[in-house]
Coordinates of C-alpha atoms in Angstrom, one line a residue:
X1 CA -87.1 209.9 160.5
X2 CA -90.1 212.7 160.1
X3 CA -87.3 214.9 162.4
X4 CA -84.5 214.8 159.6
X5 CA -86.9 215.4 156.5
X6 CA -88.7 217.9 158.3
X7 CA -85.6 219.7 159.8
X8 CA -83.4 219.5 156.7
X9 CA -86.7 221.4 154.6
X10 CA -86.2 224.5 157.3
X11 CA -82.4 224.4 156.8
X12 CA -83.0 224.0 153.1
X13 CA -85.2 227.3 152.7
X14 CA -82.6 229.4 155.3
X15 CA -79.8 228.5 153.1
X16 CA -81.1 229.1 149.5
X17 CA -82.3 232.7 150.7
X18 CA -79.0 233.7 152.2
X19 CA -77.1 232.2 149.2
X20 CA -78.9 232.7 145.9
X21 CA -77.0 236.0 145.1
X22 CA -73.7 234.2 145.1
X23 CA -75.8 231.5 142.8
X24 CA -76.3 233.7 140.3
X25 CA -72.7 235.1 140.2
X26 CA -71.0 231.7 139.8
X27 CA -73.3 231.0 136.9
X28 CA -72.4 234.0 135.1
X29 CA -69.0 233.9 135.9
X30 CA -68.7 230.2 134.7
X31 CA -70.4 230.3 131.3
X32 CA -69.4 234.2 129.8
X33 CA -67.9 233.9 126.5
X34 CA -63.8 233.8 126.9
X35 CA -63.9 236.2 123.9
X36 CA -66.5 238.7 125.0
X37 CA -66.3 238.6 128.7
X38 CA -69.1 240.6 130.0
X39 CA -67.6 240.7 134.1
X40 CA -64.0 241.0 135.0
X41 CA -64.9 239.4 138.3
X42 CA -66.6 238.4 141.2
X43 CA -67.5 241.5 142.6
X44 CA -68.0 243.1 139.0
X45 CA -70.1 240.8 138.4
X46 CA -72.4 241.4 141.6
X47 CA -71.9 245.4 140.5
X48 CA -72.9 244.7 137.3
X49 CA -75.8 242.6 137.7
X50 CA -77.3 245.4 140.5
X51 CA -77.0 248.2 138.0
X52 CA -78.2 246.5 134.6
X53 CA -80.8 244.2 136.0
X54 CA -81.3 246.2 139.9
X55 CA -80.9 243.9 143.0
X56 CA -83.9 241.3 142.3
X57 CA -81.3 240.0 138.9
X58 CA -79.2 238.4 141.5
X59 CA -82.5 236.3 142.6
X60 CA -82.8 235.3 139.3
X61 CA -84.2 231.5 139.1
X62 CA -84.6 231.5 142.6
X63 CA -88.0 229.8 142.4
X64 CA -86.4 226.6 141.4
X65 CA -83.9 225.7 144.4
X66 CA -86.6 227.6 146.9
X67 CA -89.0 224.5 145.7
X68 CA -86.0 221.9 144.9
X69 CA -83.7 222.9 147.6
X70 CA -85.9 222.7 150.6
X71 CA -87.2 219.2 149.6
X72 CA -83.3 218.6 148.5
X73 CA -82.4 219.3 151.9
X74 CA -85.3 217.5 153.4
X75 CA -84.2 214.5 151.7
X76 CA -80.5 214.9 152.4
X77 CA -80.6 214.9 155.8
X78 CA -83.2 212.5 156.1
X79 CA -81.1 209.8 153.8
X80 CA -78.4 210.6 156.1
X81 CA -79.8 210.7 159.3
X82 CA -81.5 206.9 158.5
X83 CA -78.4 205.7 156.5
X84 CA -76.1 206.3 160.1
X85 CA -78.8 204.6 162.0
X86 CA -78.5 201.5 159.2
X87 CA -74.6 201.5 159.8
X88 CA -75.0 200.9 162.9
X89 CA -71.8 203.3 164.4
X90 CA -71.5 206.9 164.2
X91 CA -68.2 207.1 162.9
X92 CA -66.1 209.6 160.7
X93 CA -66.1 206.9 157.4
X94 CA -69.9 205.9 158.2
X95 CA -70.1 209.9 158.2
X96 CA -68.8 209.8 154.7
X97 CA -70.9 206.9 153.8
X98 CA -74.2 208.4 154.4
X99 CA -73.6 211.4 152.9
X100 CA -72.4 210.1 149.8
X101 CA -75.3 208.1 149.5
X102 CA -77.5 210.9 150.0
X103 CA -75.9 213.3 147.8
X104 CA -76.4 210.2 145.0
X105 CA -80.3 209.9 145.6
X106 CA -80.9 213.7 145.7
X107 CA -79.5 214.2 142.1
X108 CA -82.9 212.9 140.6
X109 CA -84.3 216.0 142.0
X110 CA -81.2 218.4 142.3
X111 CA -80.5 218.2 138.6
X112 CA -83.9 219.3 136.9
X113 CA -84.0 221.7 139.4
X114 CA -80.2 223.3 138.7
X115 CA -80.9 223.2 134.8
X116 CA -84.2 225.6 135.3
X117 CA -82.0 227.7 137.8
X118 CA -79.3 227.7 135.5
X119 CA -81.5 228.9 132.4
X120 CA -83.3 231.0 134.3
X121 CA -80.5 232.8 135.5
X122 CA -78.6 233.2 131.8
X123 CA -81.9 234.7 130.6
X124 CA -82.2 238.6 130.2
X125 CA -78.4 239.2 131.0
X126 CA -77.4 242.8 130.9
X127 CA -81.2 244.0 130.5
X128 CA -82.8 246.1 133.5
X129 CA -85.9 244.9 132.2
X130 CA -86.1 242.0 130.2
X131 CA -87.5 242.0 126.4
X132 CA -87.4 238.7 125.6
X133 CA -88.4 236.4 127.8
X134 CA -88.6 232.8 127.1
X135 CA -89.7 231.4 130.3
X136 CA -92.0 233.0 133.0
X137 CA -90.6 230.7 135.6
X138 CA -88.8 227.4 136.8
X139 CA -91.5 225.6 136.6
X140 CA -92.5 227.0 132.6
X141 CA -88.5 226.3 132.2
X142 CA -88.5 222.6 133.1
X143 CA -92.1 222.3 130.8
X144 CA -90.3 223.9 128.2
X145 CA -87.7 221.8 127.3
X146 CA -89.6 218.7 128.2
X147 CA -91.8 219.9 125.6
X148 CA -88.7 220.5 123.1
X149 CA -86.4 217.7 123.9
X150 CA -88.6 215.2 126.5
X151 CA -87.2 213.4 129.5
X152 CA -83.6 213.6 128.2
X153 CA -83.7 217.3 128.3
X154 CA -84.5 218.1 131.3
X155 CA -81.9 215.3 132.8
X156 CA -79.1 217.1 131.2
X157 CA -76.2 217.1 132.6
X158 CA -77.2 214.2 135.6
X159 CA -73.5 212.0 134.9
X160 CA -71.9 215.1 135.8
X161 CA -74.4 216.0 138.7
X162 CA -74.1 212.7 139.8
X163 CA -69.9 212.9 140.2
X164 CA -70.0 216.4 141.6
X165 CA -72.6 215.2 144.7
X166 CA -71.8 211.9 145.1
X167 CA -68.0 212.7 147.0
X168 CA -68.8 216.1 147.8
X169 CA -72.0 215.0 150.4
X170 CA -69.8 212.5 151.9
X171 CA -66.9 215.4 152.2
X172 CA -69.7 217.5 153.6
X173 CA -71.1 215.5 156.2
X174 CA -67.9 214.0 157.6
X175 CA -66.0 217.2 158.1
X176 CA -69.1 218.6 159.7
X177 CA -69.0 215.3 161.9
X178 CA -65.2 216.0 162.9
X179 CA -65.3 219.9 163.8
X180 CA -68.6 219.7 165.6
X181 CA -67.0 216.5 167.7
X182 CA -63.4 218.5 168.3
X183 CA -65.4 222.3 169.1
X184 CA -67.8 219.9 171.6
X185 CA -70.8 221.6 170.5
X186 CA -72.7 220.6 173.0
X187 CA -76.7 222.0 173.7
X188 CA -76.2 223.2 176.7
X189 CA -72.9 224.9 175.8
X190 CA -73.2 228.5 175.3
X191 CA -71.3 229.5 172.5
X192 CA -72.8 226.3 170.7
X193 CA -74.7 228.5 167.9
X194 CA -71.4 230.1 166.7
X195 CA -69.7 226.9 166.8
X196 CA -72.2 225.3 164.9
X197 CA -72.2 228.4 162.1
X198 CA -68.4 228.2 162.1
X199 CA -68.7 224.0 161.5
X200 CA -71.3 223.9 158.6
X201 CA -69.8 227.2 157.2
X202 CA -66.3 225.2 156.6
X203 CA -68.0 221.9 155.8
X204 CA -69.6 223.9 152.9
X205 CA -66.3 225.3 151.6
X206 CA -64.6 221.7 151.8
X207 CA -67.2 220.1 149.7
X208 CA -67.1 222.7 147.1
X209 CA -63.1 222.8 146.9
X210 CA -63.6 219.2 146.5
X211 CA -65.3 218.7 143.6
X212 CA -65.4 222.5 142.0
X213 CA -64.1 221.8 138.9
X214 CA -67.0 219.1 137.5
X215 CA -69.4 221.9 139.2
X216 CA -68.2 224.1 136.2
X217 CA -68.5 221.3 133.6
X218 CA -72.1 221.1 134.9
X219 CA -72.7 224.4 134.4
X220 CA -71.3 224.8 131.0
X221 CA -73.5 221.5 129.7
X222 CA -76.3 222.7 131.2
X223 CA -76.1 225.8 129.5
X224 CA -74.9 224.7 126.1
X225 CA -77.1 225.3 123.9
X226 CA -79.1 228.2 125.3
X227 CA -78.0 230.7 122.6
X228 CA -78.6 228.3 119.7
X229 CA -75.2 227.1 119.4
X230 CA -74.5 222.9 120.7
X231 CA -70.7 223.0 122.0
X232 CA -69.9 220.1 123.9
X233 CA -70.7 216.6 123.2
X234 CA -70.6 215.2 126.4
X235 CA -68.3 215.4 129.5
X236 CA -65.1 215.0 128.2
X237 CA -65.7 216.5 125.3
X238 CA -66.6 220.0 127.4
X239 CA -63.6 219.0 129.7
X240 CA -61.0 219.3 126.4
X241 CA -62.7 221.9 124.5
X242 CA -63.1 224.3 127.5
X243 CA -59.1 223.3 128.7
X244 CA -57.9 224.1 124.7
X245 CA -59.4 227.5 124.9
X246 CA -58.9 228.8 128.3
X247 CA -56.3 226.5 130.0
X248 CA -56.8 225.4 133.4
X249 CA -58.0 228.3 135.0
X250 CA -61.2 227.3 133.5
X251 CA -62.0 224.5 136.3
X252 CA -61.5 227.8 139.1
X253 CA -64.3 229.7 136.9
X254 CA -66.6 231.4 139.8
X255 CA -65.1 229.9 142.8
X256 CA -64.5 233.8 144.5
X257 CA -68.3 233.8 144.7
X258 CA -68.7 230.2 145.2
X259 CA -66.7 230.6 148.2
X260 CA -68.4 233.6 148.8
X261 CA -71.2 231.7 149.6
X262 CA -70.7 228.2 150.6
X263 CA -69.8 229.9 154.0
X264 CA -73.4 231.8 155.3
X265 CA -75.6 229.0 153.1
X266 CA -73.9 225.7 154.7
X267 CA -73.4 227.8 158.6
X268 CA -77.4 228.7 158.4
X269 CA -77.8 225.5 156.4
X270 CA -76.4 223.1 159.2
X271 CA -76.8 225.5 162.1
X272 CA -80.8 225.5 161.2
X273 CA -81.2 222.0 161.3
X274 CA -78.7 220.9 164.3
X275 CA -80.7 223.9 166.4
X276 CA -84.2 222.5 165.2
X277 CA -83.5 218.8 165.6
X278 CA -82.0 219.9 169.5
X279 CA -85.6 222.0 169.9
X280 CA -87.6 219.1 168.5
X281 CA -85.8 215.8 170.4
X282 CA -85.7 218.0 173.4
X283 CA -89.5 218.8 173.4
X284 CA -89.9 214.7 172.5
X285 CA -88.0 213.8 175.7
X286 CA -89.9 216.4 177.7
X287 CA -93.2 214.7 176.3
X288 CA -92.3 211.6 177.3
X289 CA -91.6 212.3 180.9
X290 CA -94.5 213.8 181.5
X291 CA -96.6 211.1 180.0
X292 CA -94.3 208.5 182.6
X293 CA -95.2 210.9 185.6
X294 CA -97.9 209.6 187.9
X295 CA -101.3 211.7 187.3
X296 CA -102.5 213.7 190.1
X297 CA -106.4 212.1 191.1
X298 CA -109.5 214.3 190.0
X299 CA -109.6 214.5 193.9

């Protein structure tokens, strides 16, 4: 149990500093006024943001899923790992199973955390150096609106957490389980690290594709209201107001660099903690033999 929390923190902290550029992109991308667009696209946007606000704009908020994401992880895999063992069987729907479960107990923690990251990463847009700025950090975010609208405010936007991570874990997990079972990834296998980046990268870009589009309702209630202006109501509110204006296209806002990203974040993600957990178990079965060897006499 100690293994899976302790490996999925490691994994955690390898994938948000590999993807957090790609972060900050989707967000942009997913909340810039129809009207007024400020980026024509992914990689305008990444231009953009290195230019107005130099490299360190795309790691923007970064604070927040550096401390959320690594115990996010931690707790992810651990859930998991101790939900399979509860099932009883490894198998592909079990697979499912346990993510999904674990993707629905993280939100408590993955939703404060995205709202600061989210904030943070809206504020000072388009300024090298920013004039205004309302918080110093994640941490100042989250106490700010607590402070301004209590524990409702900083659960903003948990329903549509919740539906997002709920069917994407279980998505994650199993299609990890399936290609690391048909590529035989295997410890002793040579080519196992490669195999095991190629298996989480994929995993990562089939739970995105399958639950993008409430990932971009997320993001827009989460960041309504940052500029003064409430839009949306409430889910479906945000769902018909944001379909009216900008048809469906709205639901793919950001995926280029979602994609972008999934890939590296989930391949070191996974390939972190499968690698560690081999290391770890291995080293544990070592121990063990040597402590059911016979002891040589002091003679």
């Amino acid at each position: 149990m100690a293994l899976d929390f302790l490996a999925g923190c490691v994994g955690g902290a390898a994938g948000v500093l590999v993807g957090h550029p790609f972060d900050t992109v989707k967000v942009r991308l997913q909340v810039q006024s129809v009207e007024k667009p400020l980026y024509r696209g992914t990689f305008h946007c990444f231009q953009s943001i290195i230019k107005q606000e130099s490299v360190f704009g795309l790691y923007k908020g970064i604070g927040s899923p550096m401390m959320g994401l690594t115990f996010i992880n931690a707790l992810v895999f651990g859930v998991q790992g101790n939900t399979i063992r509860a099932l009883g069987k490894d198998t592909p729907m079990n697979q499912f199973l346990a993510g999904s479960a674990a993707g629905a107990i993280q939100c408590v923690i993955c939703c404060p955390m995205e709202l600061a990251k989210t904030r943070m990463q809206l504020q000072g847009t388009g300024e090298y150096k920013l004039k205004t700025r309302t918080y110093k950090n994640s941490l100042d975010c989250l106490v700010k609106i607590y402070q301004q609208e209590g524990l409702r405010g900083i659960n903003k936007g948990m329903v549509s957490t919740l539906i997002r991570e709920t069917p994407s874990f279980g998505f994650y997990f199993l299609t990890y389980d399936c290609l690391t079972r048909s590529l035989g990834c295997e410890p002793e296998d040579s080519f196992v690290v490669p195999k095991l980046l190629l298996a989480g990268g994929i995993s990562g870009i089939v739970s995105w594709l399958s639950t993008y589009p409430m990932d971009v309702i997320k993001s827009r209630i989460q960041a309504d209201g940052v500029r003064g202006v409430q839009q949306y109501s409430g889910i479906l509110d945000c769902v018909r107001k944001s379909y009216q204006v900008e048809g469906w296209r709205v639901f793919t806002r950001g995926l280029t660099s979602t994609l972008l990203r999934a890939f590296p974040v989930n391949a070191a993600t996974f390939a972190t903690v499968t690698i560690f957990l081999m290391y770890m178990r291995s080293e544990e079965v070592m121990t063990e033999c040597e402590a059911a060897l016979p002891q040589p006499s002091s003679l």
